[in-house]
Short mmCIF file of C-alpha atoms and ligand atoms in Angstrom, two decimals:
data_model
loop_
_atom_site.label_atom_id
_atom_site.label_comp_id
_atom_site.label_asym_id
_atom_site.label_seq_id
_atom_site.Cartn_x
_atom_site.Cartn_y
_atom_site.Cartn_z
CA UNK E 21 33.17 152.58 10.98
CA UNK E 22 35.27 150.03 12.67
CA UNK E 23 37.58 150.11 9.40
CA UNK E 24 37.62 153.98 8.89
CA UNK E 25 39.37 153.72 12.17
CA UNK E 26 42.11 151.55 11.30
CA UNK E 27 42.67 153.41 8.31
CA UNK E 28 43.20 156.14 10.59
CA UNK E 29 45.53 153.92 12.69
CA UNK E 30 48.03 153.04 9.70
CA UNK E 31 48.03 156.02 8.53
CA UNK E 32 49.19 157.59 11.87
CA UNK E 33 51.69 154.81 12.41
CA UNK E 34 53.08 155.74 9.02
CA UNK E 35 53.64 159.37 9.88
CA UNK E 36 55.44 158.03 12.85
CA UNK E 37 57.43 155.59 10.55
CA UNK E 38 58.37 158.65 8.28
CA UNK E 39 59.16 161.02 10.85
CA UNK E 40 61.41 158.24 12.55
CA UNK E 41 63.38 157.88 9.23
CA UNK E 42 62.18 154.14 9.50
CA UNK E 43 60.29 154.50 6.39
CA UNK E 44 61.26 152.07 3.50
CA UNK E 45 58.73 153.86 0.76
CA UNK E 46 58.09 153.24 -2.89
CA UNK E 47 59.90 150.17 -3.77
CA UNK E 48 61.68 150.37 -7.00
CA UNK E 49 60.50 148.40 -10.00
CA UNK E 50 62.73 146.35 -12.44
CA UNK E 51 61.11 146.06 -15.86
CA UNK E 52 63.78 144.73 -17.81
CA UNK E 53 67.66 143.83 -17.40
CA UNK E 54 70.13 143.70 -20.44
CA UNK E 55 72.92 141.14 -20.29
CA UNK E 56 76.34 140.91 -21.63
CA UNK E 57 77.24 137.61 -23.95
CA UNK E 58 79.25 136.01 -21.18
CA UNK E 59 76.43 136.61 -18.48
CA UNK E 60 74.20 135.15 -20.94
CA UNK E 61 76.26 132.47 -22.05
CA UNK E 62 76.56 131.56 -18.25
CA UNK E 63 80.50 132.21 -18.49
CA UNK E 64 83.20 134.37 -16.75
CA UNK E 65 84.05 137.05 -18.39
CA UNK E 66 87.44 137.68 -20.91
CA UNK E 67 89.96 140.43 -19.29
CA UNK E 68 88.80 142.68 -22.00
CA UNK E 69 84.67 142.06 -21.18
CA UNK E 70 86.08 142.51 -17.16
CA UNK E 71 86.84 146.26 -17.98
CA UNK E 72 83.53 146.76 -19.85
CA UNK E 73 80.25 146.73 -18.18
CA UNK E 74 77.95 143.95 -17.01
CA UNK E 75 74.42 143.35 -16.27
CA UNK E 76 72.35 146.43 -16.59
CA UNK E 77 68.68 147.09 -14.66
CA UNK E 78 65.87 148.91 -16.56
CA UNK E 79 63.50 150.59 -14.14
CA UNK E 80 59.83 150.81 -14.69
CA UNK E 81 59.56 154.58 -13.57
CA UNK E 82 62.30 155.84 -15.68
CA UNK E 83 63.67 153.19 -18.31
CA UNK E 84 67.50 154.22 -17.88
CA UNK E 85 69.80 151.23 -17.10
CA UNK E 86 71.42 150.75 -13.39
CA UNK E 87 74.15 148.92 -11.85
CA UNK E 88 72.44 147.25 -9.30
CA UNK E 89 74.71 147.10 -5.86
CA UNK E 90 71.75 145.78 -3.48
CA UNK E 91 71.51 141.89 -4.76
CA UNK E 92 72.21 138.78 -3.02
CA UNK E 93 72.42 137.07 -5.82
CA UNK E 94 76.35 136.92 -5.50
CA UNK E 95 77.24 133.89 -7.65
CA UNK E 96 75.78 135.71 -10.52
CA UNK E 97 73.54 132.47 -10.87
CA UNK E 98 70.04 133.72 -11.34
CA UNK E 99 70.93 134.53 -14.69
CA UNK E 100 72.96 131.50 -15.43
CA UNK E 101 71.58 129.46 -18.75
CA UNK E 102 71.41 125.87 -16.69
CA UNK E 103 69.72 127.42 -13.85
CA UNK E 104 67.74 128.79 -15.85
CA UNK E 105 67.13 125.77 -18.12
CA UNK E 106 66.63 123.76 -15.11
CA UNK E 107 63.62 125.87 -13.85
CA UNK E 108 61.83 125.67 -17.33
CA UNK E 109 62.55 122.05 -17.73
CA UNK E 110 60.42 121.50 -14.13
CA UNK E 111 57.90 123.75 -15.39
CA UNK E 112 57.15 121.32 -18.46
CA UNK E 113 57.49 117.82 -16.54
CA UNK E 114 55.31 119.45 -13.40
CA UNK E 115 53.91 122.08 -14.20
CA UNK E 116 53.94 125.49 -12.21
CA UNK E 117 52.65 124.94 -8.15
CA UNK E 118 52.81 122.20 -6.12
CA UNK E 119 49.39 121.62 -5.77
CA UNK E 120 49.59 120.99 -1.71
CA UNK E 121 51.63 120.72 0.95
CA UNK E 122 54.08 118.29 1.30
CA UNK E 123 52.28 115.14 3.24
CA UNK E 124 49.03 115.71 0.80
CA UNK E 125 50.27 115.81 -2.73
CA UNK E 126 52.70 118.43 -2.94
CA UNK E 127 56.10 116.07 -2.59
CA UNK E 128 57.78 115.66 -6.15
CA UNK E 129 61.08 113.89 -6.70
CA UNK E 130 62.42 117.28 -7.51
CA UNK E 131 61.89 117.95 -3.92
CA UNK E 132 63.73 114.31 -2.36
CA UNK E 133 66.83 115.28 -4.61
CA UNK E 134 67.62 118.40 -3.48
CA UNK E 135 67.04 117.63 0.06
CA UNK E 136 69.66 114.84 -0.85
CA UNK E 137 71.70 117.19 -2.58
CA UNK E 138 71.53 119.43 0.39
CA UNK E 139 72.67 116.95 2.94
CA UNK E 140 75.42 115.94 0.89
CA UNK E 141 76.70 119.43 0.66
CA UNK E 142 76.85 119.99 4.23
CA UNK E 143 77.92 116.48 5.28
CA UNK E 144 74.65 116.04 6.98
CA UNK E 145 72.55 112.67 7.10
CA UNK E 146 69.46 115.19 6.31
CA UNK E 147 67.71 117.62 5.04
CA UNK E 148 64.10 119.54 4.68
CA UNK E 149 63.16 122.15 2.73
CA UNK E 150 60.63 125.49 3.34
CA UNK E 151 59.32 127.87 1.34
CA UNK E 152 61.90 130.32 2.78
CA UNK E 153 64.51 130.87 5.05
CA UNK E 154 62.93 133.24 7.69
CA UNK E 155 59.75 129.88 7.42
CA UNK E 156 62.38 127.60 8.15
CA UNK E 157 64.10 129.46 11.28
CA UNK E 158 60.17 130.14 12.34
CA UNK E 159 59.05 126.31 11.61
CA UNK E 160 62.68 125.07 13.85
CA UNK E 161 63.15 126.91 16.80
CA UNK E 162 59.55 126.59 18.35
CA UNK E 163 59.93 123.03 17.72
CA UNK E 164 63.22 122.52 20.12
CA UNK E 165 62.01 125.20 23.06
CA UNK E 166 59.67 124.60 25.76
CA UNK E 167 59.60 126.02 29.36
CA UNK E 168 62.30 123.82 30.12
CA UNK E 169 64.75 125.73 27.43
CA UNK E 170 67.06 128.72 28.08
CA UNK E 171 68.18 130.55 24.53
CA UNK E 172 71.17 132.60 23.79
CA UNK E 173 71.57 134.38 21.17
CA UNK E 174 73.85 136.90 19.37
CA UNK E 175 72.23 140.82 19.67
CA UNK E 176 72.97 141.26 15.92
CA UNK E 177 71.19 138.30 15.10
CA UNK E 178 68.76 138.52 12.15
CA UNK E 179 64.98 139.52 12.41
CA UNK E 180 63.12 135.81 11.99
CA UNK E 181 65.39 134.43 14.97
CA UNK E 182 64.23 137.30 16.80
CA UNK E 183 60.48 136.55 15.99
CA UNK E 184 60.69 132.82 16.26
CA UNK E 185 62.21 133.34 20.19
CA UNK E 186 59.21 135.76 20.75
CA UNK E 187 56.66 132.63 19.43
CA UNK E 188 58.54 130.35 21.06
CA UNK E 189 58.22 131.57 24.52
CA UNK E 190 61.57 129.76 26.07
CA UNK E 191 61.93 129.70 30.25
CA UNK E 192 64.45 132.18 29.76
CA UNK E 193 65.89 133.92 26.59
CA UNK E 194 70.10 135.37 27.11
CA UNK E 195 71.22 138.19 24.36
CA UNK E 196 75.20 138.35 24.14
CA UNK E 197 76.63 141.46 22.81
CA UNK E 198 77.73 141.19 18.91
CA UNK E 199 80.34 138.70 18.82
CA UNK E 200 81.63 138.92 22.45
CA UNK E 201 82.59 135.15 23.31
CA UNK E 202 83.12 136.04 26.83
CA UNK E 203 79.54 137.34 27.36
CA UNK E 204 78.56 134.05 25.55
CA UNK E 205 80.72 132.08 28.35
CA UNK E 206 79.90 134.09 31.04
CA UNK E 207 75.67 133.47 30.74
CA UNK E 208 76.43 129.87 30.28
CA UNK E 209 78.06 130.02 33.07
CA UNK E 210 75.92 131.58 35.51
CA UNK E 211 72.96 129.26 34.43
CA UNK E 212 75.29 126.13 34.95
CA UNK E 213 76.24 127.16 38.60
CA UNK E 214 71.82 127.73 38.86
CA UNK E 215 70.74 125.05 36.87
CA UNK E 216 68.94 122.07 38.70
CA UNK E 217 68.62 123.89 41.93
CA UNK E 218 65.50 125.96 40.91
CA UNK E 219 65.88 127.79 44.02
CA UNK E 220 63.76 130.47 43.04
CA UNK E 221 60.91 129.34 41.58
CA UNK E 222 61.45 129.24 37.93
CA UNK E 223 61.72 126.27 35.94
CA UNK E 224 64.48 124.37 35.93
CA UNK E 225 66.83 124.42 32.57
CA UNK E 226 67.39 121.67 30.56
CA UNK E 227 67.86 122.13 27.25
CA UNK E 228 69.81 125.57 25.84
CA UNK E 229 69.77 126.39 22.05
CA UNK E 230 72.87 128.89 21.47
CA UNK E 231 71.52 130.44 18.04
CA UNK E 232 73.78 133.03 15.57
CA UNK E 233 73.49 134.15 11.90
CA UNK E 234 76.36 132.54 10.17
CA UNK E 235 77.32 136.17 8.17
CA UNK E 236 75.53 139.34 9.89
CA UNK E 237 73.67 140.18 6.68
CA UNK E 238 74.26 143.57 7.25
CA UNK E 239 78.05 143.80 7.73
CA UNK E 240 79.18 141.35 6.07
CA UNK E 241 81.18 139.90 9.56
CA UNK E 242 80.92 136.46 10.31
CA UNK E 243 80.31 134.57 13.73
CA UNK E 244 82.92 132.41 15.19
CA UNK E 245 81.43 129.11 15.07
CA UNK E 246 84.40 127.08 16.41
CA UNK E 247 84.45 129.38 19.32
CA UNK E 248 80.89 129.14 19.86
CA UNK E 249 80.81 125.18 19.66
CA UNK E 250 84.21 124.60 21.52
CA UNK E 251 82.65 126.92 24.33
CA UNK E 252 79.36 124.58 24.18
CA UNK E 253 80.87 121.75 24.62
CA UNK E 254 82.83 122.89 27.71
CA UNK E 255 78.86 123.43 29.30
CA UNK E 256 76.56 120.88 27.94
CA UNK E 257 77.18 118.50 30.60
CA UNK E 258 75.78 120.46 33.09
CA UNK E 259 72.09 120.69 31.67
CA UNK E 260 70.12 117.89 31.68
CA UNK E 261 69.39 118.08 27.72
CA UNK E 262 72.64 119.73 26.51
CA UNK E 263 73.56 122.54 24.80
CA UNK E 264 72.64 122.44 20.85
CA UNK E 265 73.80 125.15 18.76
CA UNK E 266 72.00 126.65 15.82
CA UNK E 267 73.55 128.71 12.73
CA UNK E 268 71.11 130.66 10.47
CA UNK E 269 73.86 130.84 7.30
CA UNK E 270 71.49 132.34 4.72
CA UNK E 271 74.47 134.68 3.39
CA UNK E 272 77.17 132.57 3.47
CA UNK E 273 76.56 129.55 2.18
CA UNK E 274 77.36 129.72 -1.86
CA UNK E 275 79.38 133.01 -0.70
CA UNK E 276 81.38 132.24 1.06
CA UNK E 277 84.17 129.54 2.05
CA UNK E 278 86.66 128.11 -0.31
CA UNK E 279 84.19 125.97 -1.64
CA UNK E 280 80.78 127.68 -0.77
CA UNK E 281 79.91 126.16 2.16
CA UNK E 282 79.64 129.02 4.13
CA UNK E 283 80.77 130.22 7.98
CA UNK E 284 80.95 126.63 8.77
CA UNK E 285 83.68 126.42 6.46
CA UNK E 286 85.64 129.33 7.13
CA UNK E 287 85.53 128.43 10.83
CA UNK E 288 86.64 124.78 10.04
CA UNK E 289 83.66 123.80 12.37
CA UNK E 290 80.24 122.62 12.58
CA UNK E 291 76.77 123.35 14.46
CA UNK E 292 74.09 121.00 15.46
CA UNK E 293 71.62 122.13 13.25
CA UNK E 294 72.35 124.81 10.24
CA UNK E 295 69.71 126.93 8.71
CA UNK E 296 69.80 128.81 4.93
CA UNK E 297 68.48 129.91 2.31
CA UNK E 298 67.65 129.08 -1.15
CA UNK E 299 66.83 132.58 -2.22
CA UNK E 300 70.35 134.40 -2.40
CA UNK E 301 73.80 133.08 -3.43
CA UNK E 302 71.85 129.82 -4.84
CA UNK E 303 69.83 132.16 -6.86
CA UNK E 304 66.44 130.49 -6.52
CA UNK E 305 63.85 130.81 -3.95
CA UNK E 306 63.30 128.84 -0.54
CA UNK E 307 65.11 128.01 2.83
CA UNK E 308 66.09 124.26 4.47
CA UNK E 309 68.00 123.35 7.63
CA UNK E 310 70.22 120.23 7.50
CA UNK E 311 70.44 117.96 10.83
CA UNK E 312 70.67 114.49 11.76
CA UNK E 313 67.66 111.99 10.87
CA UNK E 314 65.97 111.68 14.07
CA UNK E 315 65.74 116.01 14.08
CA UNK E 316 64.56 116.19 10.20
CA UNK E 317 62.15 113.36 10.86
CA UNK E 318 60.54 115.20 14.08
CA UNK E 319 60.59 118.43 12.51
CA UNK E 320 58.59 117.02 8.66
CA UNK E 321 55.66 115.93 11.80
CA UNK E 322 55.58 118.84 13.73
CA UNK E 323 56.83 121.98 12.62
CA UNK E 324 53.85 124.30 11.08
CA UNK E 325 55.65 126.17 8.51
CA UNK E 326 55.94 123.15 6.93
CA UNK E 327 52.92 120.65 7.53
CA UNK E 328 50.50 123.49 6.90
CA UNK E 329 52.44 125.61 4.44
CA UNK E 330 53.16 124.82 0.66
CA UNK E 331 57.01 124.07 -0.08
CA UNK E 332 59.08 125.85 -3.30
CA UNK E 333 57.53 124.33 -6.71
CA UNK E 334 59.53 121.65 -8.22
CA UNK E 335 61.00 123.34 -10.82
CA UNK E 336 62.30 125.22 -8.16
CA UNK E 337 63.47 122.67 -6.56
CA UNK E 338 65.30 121.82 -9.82
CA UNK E 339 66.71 125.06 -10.35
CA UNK E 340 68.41 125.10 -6.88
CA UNK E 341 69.71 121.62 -7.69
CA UNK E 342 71.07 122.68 -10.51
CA UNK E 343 72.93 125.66 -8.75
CA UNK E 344 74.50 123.63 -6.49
CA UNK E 345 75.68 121.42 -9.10
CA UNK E 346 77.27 124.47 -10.26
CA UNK E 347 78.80 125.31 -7.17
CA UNK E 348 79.97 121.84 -7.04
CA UNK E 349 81.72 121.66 -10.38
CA UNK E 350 84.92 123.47 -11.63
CA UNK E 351 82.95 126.80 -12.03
CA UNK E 352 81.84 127.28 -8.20
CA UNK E 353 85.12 127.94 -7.09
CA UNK E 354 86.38 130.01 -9.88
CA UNK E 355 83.00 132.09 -9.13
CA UNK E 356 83.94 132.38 -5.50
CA UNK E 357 87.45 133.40 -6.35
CA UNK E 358 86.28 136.03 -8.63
CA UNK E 359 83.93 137.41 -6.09
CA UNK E 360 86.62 137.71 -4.04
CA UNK E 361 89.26 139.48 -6.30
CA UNK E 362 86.23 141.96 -7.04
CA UNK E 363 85.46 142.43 -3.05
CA UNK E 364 88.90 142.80 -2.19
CA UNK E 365 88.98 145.70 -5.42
CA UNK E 366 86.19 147.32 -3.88
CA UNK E 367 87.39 147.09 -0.27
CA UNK E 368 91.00 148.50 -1.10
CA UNK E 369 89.27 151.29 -3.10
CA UNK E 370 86.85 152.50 -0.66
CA UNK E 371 89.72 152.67 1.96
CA UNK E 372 91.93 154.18 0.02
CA UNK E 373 89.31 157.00 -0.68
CA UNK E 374 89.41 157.31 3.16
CA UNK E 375 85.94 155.73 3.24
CA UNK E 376 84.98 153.68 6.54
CA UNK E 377 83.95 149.71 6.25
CA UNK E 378 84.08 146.52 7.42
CA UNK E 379 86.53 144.24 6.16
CA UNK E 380 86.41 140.78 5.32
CA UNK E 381 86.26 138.11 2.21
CA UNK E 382 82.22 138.45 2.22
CA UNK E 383 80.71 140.61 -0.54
CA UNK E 384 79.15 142.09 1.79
CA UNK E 385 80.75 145.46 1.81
CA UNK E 386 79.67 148.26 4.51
CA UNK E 387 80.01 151.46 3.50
CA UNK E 388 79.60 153.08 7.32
CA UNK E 389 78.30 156.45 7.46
CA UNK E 390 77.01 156.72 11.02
CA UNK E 391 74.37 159.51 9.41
CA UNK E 392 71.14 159.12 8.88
CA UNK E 393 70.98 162.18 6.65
CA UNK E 394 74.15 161.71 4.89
CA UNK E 395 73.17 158.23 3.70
CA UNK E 396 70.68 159.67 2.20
CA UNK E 397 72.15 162.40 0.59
CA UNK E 398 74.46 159.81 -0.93
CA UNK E 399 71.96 156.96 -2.34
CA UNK E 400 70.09 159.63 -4.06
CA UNK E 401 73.68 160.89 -5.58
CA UNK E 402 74.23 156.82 -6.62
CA UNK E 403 71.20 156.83 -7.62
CA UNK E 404 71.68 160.20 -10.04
CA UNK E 405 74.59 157.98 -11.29
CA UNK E 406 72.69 155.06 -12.94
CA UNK E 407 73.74 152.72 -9.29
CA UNK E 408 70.73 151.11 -6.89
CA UNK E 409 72.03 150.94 -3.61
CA UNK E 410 70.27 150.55 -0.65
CA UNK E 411 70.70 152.76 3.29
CA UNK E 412 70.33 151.01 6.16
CA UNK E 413 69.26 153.34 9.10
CA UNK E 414 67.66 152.73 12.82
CA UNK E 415 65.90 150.40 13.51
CA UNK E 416 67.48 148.18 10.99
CA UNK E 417 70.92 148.59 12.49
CA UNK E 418 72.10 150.36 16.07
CA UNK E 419 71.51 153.64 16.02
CA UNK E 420 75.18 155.67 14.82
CA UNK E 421 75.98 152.42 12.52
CA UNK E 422 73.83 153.84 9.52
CA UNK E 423 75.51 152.51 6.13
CA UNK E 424 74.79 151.84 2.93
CA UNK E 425 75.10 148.13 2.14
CA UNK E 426 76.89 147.43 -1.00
CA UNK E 427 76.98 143.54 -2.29
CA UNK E 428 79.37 142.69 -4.72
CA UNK E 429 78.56 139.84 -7.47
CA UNK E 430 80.16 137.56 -9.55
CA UNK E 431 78.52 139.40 -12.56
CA UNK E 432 79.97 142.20 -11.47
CA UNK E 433 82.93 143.36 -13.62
CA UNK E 434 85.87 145.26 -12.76
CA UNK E 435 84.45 147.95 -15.01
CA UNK E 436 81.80 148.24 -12.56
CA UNK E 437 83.79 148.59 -9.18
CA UNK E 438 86.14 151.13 -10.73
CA UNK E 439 82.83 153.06 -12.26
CA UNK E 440 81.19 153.00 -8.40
CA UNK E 441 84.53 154.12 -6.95
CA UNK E 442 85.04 156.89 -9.39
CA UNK E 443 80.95 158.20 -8.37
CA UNK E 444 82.30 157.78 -4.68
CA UNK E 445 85.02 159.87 -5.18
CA UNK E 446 83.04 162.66 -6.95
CA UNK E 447 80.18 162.32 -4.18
CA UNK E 448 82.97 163.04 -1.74
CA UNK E 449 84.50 166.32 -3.59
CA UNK E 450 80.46 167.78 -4.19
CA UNK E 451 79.88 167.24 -0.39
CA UNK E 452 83.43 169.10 0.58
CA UNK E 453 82.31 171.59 -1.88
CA UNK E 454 78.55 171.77 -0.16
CA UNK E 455 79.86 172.11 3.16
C1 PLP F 746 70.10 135.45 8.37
C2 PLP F 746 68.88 135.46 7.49
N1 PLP F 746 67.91 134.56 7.69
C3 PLP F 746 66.81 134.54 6.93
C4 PLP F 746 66.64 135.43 5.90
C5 PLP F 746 65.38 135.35 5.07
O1 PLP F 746 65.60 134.58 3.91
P1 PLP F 746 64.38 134.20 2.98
O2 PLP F 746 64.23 135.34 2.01
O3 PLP F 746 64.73 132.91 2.32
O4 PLP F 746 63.18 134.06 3.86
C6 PLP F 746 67.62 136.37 5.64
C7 PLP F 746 67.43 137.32 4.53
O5 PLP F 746 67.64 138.48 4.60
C8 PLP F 746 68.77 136.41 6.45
O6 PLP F 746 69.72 137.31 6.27
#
């Protein structure tokens, strides 16, 4: 009985879902993907291999072979021979789970040398790793808010910071529209000129957490986190536990940067405590943050995603290693530069095709179409065309931003962008022709 009834309750909140348009449906099954020589022999392609085709994705319900244009993936990496050798080497030496979580039996070496790894990437004394990114912003922010704590944060930021606010239940919680500095300013402020006179009854602020995605994952824009920690500064004397600021960089690091080191880079700056992910550009699976001792140390105690929550399998950890020593070496940067040559091709051609986007050096690359039913009309075109590409619509993005999200790869070949552009171009002709 009492199930019957929430059967009937999903299945009326899914009608609602699909009459919204908020409906993700049938996910889209890979069963195979066919690989050039140079993907497979983990290098960069000749010119002549550039104009050809790369990496091809067999689907389960049809078998034909896609370009796929919705991967985060963007070093090309998951399908790099060391990373790949790395994860089956881990799998012999330690086998395939952990076992437990980390303070029972579930810490391998695999695990202390990335986190060393980590820090040494960022130029950070430490670092702890999660079984994923939106874990690891869930696991930190309770952690560092109490009644005492007022959190800012940017509107656009991504759905586990919005979550881990909600569990976190902070004395006061500040949203600054997308990128506006002067909002940012302006609430910090107000609350100094307030703070310590609790005049009204509510608790008193001490500490504030200002907290932004590095790269807004779906426009490929990145926050300005100079700006943000100059502007800090110029407040944290006025609260009683300062001002610490807080980057989720899941996209950006091993995407962005000269070097792969993400918003922090670009900016030529550096947050308090920086959140990512092992599960995109570094190809593996997983998320860390990377702090100071003292924060790493209370967090490994306290924080529930980890203590009660398995961490990646070693040969994970191996394989992420391994990618970074990747990005480290000679390659990383000529995989970065590529990435960008082949976003900047695809950014030039869609505006020259009088297409809307975003621009910027991330491979992120908006296609805006501010139309829920033209986005549509135009993955199932892609899609028609052997290309996987994926529409973002309300309430994923503001309503009258809907886009489709393309995501450019370094196993992407110029062959590809200039196929994609050439299906843009006859999507737009069919729909003059249509209307
Ligand atoms: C900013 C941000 N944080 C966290 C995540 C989640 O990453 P993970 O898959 O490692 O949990 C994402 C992924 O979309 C993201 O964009």
């Amino acid at each position: 009985m009492s199930l019957e009834q929430l059967n009937a309750y999903c299945t009326s909140k899914l009608a609602e879902l699909k009459k919204r348009g908020a409906h993700k449906g049938v996910e889209r099954v890979i069963a195979k993907i066919t690989l050039p020589d140079w993907v497979r022999n983990g290098r960069l392609p000749t010119p002549a291999e550039d104009e050809n085709f790369g990496p091809r994705y067999l689907l389960a319900s049809d078998e034909k072979a896609y370009l796929l244009m919705n991967s985060n993936s963007y070093l090309g990496l998951a399908l790099h021979p060391k990373v790949i050798a790395a994860e089956e080497e881990g799998v012999k030496h330690f086998g395939t789970g952990p076992g437990a979580v980390r303070f029972i039996s579930g810490t391998y070496q695999p695990h202390i040398e990335l986190e060393k790894c980590l820090a040494a990437f960022h130029g950070r004394a430490s670092a702890m790793v999660y079984s994923a990114a939106y874990a690891t912003v869930m696991g930190v922010l309770p952690a560092l808010i109490d009644e005492h704590t007022l959190v800012v944060s940017d509107q656009l930021n991504h759905n586990s910071i919005i979550n881990a606010i909600r569990l976190s239940h902070p004395a006061k919680k500040e949203i600054y529209q997308h990128l506006d500095m002067a909002e940012l300013e302006r609430i910090l402020g107000t609350y100094t000129s307030a703070s310590g006179k609790n005049a009204v009854g509510e608790p008193e602020i001490k500490r504030v957490l200002v907290i932004t995605d590095g790269i807004f994952s779906m426009r490929g824009d990145c926050a300005p986190l100079d700006k943000i920690v100059a502007i800090c500064r110029k407040y944290e004397q006025s609260f009683a536990d300062g001002i610490i600021t807080i980057a989720d960089d899941s996209h950006g690091v091993g995407a962005f940067g000269q070097t792969g080191r993400g918003t922090e880079e670009y900016t030529q700056s550096q947050v308090d405590i920086l959140i990512a992910t092992l599960g995109k550009a570094l190809a593996v699976n997983g998320g860390y943050v990377v702090a100071s001792t003292p924060v790493i140390d209370y967090l490994r105690e306290v924080s529930p995603f980890y203590v009660y929550s398995n961490p990646i399998t070693p040969s994970e950890a191996l394989a992420a290693t391994a990618s970074l020593k990747i990005l480290g070496s000679k390659e990383g940067p000529e995989r970065l530069a590529r990435l960008r040559k082949l976003t900047a091709r695809f950014e030039n051609g869609l505006t020259e095709l009088g297409l809307e986007t975003i621009p910027g050096e991330h491979p992120v690359t908006p296609l805006v179409m501010r139309d829920t039913q033209q986005t549509a009309l135009l993955i199932k075109y892609l899609f028609q065309n052997g290309i996987l590409a994926t529409g973002l619509n309300y309430p994923v993005v503001p309503k009258g931003d809907e886009e489709i999200r393309f995501q450019i790869n370094a196993n992407h070949t110029t062959g590809d962008i200039n196929y994609l552009l050439s299906v843009l171009k006859n999507f737009l002709t069919y729909s003059r022709s249509r209307s």
